[in-house]
Tab-separated table of C-alpha atoms in Angstrom:
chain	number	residue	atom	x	y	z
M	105	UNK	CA	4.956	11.406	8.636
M	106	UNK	CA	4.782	10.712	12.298
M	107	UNK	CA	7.498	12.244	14.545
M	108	UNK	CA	8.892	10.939	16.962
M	109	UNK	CA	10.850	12.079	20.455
M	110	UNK	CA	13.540	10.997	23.142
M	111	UNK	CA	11.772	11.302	26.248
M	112	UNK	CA	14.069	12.195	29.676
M	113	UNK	CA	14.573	13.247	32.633
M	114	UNK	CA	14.837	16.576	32.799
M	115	UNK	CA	19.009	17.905	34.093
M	116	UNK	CA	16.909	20.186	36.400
M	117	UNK	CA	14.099	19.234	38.021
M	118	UNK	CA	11.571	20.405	41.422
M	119	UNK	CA	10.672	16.590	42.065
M	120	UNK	CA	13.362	14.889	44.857
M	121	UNK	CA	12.342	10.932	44.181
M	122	UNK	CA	14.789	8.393	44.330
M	123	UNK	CA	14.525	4.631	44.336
M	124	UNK	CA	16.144	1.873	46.449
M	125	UNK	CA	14.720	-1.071	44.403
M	126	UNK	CA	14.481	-4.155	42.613
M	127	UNK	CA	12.824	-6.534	40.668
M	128	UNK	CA	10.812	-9.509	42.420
M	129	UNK	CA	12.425	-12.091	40.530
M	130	UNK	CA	15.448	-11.015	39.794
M	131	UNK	CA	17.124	-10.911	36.297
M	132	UNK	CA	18.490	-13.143	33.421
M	133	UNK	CA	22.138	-13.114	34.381
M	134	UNK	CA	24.572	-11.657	32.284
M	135	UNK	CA	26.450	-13.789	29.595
M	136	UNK	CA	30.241	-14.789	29.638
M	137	UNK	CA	30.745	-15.606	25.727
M	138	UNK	CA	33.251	-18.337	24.769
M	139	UNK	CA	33.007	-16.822	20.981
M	140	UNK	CA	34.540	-13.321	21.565
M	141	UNK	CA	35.562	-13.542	25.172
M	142	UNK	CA	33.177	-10.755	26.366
M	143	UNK	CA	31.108	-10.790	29.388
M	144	UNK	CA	28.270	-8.630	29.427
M	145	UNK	CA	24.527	-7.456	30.738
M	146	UNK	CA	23.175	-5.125	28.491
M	147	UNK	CA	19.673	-5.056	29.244
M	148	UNK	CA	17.956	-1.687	30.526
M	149	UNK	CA	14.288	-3.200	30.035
M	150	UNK	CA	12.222	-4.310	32.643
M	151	UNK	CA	9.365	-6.888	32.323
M	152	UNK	CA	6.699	-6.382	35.302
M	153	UNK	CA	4.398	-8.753	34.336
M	154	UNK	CA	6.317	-11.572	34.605
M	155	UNK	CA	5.418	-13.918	37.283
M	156	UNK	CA	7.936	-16.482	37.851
M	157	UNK	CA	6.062	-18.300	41.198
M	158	UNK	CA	5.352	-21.574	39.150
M	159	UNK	CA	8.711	-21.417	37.532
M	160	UNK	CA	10.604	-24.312	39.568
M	161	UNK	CA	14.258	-22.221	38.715
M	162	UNK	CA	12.923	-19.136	39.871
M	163	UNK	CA	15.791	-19.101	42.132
M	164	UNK	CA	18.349	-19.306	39.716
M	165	UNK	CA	17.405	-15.611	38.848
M	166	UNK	CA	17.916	-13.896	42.235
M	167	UNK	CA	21.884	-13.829	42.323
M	168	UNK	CA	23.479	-11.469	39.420
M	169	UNK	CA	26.301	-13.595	37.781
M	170	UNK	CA	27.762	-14.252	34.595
M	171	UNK	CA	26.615	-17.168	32.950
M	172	UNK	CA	27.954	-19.703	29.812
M	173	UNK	CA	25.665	-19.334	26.940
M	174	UNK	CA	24.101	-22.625	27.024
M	175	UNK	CA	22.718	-21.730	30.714
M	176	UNK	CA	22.161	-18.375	29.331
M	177	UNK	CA	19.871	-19.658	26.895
M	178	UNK	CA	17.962	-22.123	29.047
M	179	UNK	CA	17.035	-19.648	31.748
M	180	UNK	CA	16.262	-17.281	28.871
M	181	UNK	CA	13.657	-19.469	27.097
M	182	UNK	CA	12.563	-20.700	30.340
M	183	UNK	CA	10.748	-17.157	31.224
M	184	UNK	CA	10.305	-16.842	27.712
M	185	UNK	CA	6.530	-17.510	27.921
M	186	UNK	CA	6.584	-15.524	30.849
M	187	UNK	CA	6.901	-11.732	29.226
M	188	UNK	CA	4.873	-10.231	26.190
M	189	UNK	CA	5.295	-11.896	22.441
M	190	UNK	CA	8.511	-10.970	20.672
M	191	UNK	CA	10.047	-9.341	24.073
M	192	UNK	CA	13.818	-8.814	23.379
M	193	UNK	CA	15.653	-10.937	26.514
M	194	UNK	CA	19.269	-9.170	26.970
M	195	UNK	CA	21.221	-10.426	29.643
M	196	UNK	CA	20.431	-8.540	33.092
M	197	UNK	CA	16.534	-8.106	31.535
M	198	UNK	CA	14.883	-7.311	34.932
M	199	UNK	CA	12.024	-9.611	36.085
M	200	UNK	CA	8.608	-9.017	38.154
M	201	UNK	CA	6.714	-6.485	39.822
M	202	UNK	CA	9.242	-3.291	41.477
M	203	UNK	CA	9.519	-3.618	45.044
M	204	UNK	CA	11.738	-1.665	47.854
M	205	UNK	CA	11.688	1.555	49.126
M	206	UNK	CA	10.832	4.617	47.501
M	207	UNK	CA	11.670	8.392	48.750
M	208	UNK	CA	11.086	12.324	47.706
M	209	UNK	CA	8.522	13.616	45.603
M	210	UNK	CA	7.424	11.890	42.337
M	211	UNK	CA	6.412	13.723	38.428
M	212	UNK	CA	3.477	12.649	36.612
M	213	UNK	CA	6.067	10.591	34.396
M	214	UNK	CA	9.069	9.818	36.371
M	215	UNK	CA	11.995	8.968	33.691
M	216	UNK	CA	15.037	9.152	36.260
M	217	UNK	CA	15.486	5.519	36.141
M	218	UNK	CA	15.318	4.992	32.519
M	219	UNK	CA	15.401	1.432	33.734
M	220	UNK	CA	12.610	1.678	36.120
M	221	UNK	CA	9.695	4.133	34.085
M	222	UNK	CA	7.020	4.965	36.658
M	223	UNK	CA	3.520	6.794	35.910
M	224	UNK	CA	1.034	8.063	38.317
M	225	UNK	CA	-1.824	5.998	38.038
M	226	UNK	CA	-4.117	9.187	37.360
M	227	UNK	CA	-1.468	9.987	34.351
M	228	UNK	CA	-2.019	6.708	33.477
M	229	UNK	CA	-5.262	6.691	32.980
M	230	UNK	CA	-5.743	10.685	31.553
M	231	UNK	CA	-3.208	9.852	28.764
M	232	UNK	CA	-5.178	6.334	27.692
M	233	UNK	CA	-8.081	8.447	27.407
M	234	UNK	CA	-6.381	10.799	25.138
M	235	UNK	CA	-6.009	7.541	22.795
M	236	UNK	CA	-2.253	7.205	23.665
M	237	UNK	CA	-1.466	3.556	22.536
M	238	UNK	CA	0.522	1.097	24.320
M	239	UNK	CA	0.492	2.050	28.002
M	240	UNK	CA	0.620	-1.155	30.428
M	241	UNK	CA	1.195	0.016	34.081
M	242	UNK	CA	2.132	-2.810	37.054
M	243	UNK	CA	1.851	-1.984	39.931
M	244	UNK	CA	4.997	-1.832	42.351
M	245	UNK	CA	5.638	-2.797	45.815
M	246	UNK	CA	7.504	-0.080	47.004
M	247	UNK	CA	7.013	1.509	50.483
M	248	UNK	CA	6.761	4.982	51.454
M	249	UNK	CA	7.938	6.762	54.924
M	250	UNK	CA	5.205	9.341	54.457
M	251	UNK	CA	1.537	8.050	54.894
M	252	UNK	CA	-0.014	10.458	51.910
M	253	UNK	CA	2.413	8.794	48.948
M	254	UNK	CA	1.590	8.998	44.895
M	255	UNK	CA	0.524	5.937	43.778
M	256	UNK	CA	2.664	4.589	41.194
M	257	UNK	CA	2.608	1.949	38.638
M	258	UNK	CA	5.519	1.299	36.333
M	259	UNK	CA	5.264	1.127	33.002
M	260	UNK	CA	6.067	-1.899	31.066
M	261	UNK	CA	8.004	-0.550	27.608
M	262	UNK	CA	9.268	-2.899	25.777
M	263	UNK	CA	12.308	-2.422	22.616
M	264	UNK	CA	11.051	-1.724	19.535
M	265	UNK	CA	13.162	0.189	16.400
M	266	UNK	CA	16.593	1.330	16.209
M	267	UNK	CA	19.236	3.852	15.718
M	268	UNK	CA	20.044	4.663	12.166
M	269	UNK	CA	23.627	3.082	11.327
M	270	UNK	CA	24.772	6.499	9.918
M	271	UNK	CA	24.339	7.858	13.102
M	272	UNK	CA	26.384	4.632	15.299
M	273	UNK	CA	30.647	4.346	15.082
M	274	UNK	CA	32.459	2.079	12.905
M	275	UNK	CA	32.536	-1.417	14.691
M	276	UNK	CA	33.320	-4.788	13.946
M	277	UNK	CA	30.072	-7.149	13.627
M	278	UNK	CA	28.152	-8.291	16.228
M	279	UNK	CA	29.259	-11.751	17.722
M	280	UNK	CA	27.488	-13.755	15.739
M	281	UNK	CA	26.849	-16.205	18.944
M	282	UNK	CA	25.988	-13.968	21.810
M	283	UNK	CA	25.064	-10.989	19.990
M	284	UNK	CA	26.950	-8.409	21.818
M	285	UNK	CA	27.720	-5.276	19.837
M	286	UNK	CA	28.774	-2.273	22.147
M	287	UNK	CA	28.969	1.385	21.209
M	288	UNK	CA	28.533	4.444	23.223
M	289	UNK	CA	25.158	6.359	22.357
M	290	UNK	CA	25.867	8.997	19.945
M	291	UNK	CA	25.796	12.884	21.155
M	292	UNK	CA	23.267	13.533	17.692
M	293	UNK	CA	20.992	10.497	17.322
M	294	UNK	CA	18.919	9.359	14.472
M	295	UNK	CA	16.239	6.790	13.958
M	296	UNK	CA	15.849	4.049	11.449
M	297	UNK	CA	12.479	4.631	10.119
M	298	UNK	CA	11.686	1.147	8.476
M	299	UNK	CA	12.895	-0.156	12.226
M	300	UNK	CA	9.726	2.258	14.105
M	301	UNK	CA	6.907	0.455	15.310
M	302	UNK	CA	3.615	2.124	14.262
M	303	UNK	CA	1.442	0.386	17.139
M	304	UNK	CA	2.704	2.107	20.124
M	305	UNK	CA	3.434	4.948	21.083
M	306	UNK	CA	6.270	4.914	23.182
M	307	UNK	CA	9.102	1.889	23.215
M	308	UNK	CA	12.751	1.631	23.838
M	309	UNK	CA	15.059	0.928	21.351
M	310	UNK	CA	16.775	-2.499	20.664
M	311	UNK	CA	19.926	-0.880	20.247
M	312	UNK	CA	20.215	1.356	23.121
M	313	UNK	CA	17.368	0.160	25.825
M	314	UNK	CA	17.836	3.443	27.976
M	315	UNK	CA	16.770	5.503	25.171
M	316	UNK	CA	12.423	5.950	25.781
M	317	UNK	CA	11.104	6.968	22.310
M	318	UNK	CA	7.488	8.717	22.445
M	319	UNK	CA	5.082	9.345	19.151
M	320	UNK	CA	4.258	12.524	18.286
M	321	UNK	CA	0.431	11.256	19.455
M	322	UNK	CA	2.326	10.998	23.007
M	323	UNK	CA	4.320	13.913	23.134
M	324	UNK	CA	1.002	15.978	22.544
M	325	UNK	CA	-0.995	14.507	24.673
M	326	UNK	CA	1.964	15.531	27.734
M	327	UNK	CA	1.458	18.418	26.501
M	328	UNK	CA	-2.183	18.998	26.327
M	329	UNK	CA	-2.275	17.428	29.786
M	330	UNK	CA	0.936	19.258	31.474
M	331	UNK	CA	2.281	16.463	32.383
M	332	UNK	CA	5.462	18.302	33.389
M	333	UNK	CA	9.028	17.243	34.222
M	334	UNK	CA	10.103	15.461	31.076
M	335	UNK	CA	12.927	16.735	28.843
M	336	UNK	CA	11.425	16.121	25.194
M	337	UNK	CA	14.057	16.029	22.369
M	338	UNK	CA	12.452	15.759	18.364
M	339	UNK	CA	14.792	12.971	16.528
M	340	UNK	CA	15.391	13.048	12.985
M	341	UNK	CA	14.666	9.681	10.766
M	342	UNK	CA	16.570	7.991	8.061
């Protein structure tokens, strides 16, 4: 059976980066339900491919606000056809290429913004040729004070699986109109196994979007390449 690992950024680390960024086109806003009163954006996922320059409402995604369901919905299926098949659209799901300023000293993998995964483009590439499946890196429009930057891309991971229910708190249902269930992540984690994709290997889950999941396929190739600076965790399954 495949394993499978939480991939992070390490507490201690040699690598200084930070990020003052965004998202080119913004976000879906977040959702103000009339169902269970809650107002929430629980996205973490990013979708750099999207291009929303033929989109006439493009603008309607610049300005975070919380949004009625109905307009929730409409701006949602409106960039629907914008981001890969099946892509799970929570409210505050980022939109475009990355773009700002960028700072410091970079890793190989570069988890620190769990919403904002970047790869050098050379670790890119070494890890696709180690048959690692389901890469896809943009590339970002961030700028650099120092003229000899990294050259990074961010990676494009989308939510895929979930956490095993023994493993989540006692909760009422999710709203059955807007969906929102919240619970903190649990301290001891397990995975779903039936909920795992098997055509990628690394994905978010649709439960907890900050949480990067890597195949064991992945996690050796980091390994075999030393691909340091990334805090790798073995989950169990259920």
């Amino acid at each position: 059976m495949t394993k499978f690992y939480w991939l992070r950024f390490p507490e201690q680390s040699r690598y200084t980066g930070n990020l003052n960024a965004r998202h080119k086109w913004g976000a879906l806003p977040g959702l103000r339900c009339s169902e269970c009163g809650a107002t929430w954006a629980g996205s973490a996922t990013a979708y750099p491919s999207a291009d929303l320059s033929s989109l006439p409402e493009r603008e309607e995604y610049e300005k975070p606000r919380p949004a009625p369901f109905d307009e929730f919905v409409r701006l949602r299926e409106r960039v629907r056809p914008l981001v890969p098949p099946g892509a799970q659209l929570l409210p505050g799901a980022e939109l475009g290429p990355l773009m700002g300023t960028a700072t410091g000293t970079f890793s190989p993998l570069f988890f620190y913004f769990a919403e904002m995964p970047l790869v050098l483009r050379d670790a890119l590439a070494r890890l696709q040729a180690e048959g690692v499946r389901g890469l896809r890196g943009f590339p970002t429009q961030l700028r650099f004070r120092q003229k000899n930057h990294p050259e990074l891309l961010e990676l494009e991971i989308l939510p895929q699986g979930r956490l095993h229910p023994d493993c989540t708190p006692e909760r009422p249902p999710p709203c059955p109109t807007c969906g929102h269930d919240y619970f903190t992540r649990p301290a001891d984690p397990i995975l779903d196994a039936a909920s795992l994709p098997t055509h990628t290997d690394l994905f978010r889950l649709t439960d907890f979007e900050t949480m990067l999941i890597g195949t064991e396929r992945l996690v050796d190739a980091v390994r075999r390449l030393a691909l340091e600076d990334v805090d790798i965790r073995a989950l169990p399954l259920r």
